[in-house]
XYZ file of C-alpha atoms in Angstrom:
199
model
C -4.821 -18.508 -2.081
C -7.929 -16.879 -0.899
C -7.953 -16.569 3.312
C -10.713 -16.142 5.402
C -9.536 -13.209 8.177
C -11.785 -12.812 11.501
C -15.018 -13.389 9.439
C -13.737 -11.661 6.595
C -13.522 -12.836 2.952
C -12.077 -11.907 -0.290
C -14.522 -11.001 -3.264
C -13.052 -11.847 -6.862
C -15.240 -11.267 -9.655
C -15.415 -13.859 -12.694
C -13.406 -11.650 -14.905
C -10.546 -11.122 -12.653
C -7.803 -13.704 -12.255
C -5.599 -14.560 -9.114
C -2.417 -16.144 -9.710
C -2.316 -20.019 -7.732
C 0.792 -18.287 -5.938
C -0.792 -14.929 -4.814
C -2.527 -14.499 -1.411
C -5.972 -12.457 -0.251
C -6.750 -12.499 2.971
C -9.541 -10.606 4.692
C -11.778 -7.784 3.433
C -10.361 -7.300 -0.315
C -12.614 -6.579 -3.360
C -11.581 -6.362 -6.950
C -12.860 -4.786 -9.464
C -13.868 -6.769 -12.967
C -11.112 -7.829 -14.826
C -8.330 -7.059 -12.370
C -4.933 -9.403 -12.297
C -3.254 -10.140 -9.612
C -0.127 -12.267 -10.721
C 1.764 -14.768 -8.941
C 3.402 -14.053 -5.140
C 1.252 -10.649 -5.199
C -0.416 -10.243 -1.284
C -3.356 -8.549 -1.035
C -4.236 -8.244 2.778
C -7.170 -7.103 4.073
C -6.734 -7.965 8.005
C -7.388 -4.487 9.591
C -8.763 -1.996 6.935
C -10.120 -3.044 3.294
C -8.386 -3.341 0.237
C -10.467 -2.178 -3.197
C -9.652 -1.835 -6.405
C -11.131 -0.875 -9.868
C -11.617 -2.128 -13.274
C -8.611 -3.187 -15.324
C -6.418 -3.311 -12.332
C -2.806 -5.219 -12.384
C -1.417 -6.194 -9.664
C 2.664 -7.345 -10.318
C 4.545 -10.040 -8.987
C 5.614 -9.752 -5.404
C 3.760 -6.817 -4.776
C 1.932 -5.849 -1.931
C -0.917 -3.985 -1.221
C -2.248 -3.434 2.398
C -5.651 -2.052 4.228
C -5.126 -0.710 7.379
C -7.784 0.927 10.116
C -8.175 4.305 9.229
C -6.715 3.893 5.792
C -8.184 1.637 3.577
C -6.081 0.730 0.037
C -8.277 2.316 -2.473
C -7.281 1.454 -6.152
C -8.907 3.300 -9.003
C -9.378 1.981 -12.323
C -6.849 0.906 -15.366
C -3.837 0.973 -12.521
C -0.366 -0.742 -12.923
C 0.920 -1.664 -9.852
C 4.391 -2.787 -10.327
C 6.532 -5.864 -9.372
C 7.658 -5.864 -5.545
C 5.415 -2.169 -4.961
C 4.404 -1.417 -1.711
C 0.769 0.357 -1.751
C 0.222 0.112 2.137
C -2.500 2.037 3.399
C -2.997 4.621 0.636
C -5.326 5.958 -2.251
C -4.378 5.317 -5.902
C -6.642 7.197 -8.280
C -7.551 6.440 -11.873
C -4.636 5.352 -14.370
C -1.824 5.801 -12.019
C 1.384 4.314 -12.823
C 3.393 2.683 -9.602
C 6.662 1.306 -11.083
C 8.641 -1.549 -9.612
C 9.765 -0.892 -6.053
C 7.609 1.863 -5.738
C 6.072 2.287 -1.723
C 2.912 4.657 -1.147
C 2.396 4.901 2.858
C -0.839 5.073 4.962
C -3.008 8.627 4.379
C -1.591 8.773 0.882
C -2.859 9.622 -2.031
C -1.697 9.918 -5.696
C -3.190 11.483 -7.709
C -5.137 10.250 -11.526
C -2.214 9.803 -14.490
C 0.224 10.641 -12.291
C 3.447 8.103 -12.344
C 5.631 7.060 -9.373
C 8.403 5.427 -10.954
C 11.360 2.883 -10.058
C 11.758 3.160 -6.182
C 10.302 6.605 -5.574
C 7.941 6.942 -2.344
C 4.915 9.031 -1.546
C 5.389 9.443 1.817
C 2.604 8.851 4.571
C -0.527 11.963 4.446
C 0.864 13.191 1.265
C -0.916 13.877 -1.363
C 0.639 13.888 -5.409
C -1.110 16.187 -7.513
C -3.341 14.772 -10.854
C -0.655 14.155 -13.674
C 2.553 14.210 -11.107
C 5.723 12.372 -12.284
C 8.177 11.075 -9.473
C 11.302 10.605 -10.705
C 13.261 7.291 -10.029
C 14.653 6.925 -6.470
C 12.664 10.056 -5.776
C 10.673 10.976 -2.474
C 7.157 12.908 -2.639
C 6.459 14.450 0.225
C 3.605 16.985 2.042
C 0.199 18.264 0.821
C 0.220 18.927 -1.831
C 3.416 16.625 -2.030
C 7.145 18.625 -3.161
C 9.487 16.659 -4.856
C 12.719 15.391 -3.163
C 15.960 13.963 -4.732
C 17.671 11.593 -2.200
C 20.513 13.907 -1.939
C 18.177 16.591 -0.328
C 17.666 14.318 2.415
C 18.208 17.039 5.406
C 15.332 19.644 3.239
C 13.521 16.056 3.512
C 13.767 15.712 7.089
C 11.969 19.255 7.644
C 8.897 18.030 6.219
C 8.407 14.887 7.135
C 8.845 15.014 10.975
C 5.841 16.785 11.130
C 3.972 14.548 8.763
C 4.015 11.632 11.647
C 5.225 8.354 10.354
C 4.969 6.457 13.806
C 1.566 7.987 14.401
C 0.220 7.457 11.487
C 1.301 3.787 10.767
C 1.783 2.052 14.201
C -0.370 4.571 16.656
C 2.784 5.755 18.662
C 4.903 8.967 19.196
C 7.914 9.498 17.767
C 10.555 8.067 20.205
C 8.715 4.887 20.994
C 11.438 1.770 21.937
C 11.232 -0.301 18.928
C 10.829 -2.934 21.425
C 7.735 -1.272 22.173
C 6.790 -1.095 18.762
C 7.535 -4.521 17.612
C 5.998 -6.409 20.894
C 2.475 -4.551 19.447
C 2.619 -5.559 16.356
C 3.696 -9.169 17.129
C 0.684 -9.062 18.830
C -1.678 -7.735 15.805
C 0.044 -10.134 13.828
C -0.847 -13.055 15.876
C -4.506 -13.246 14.798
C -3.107 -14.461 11.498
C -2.808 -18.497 13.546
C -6.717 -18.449 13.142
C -7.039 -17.702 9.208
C -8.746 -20.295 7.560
C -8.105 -20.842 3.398
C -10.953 -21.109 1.100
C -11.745 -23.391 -0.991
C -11.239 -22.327 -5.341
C -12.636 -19.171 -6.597
């Protein structure tokens, strides 16, 4: 389904294909050829989304713009069933398993691989060629490698790498109530999307 998002459309080439079950909405481009298969979202309501040449897009994966950090995906990327690319840069022939989640003011790197579950944590950046191992965290920039058992070394760096900054514009220590009654809010201009007719 192809939505219409405060003025914004969807572009889709003639090469690409969008399953009947996946959803664009807003300001998202794709490249020639790219696939995005059925229950993908591809959400363009606040920043753009972009991707490449020879891009595929998994089932039940989604991949989010946001202001300040568009989704930027290179060419001849896999982006894996039920991955979370929200906000973040994926160069050239990068590899993002199932499960995988890249957060806003990422960036991984060309060839590298983020395998089952790992996460590139927000304003990291994974260095060109970079494997993360299953269930792993990258973290900083450049981004060091965290098993989950090192959660505590974890901790160290990413306070000061600002998750609730970064992706909902608050300091740490914000009531989620807080939190939440914003993005309710933001949310809300989804009840004047329009769909499109076929592609």
């Amino acid at each position: 389904m192809l939505l219409e998002h405060r003025g914004r459309r969807p572009v889709v080439p003639e090469s690409a294909y969008v399953a009947p079950t996946a959803v664009l909405c807003g300001e998202v481009v794709l490249g020639e050829r790219a696939r995005v298969l059925h229950g993908a979202v591809l959400t363009g309501e606040d920043g753009a989304v972009r991707t490449g040449s020879d891009v595929v897009v998994m089932e039940n994966a989604l991949i989010r713009g946001r202001a300040g950090h568009h989704a930027i995906i290179g060419d001849a990327v896999l982006v894996g069933p039920h991955a979370h690319v929200n906000g973040a840069v994926v160069e050239d022939e990068v590899f993002v398993a199932t499960g995988a989640s890249l957060f806003p003011g990422a960036v991984a790197g060309a060839r590298s691989e983020l395998r089952i579950n790992s996460v590139l944590h927000v304003n990291s950046r994974l260095e060109p060629g970079t494997v993360v191992p299953i269930g792993w965290i990258a973290a900083g920039d450049p981004a060091e490698l965290f098993s989950p058992e090192r959660h505590e070394e974890l901790w160290a760096k990413q306070r000061g790498l600002d998750f609730p900054g970064t992706v909902y514009g608050v300091p740490r220590g914000t009531p989620m109530r807080d939190i939440m009654a914003r993005q309710a809010e933001f949310y809300g201009a989804h009840l004047d999307d329009r769909p499109l007719g076929e592609a």
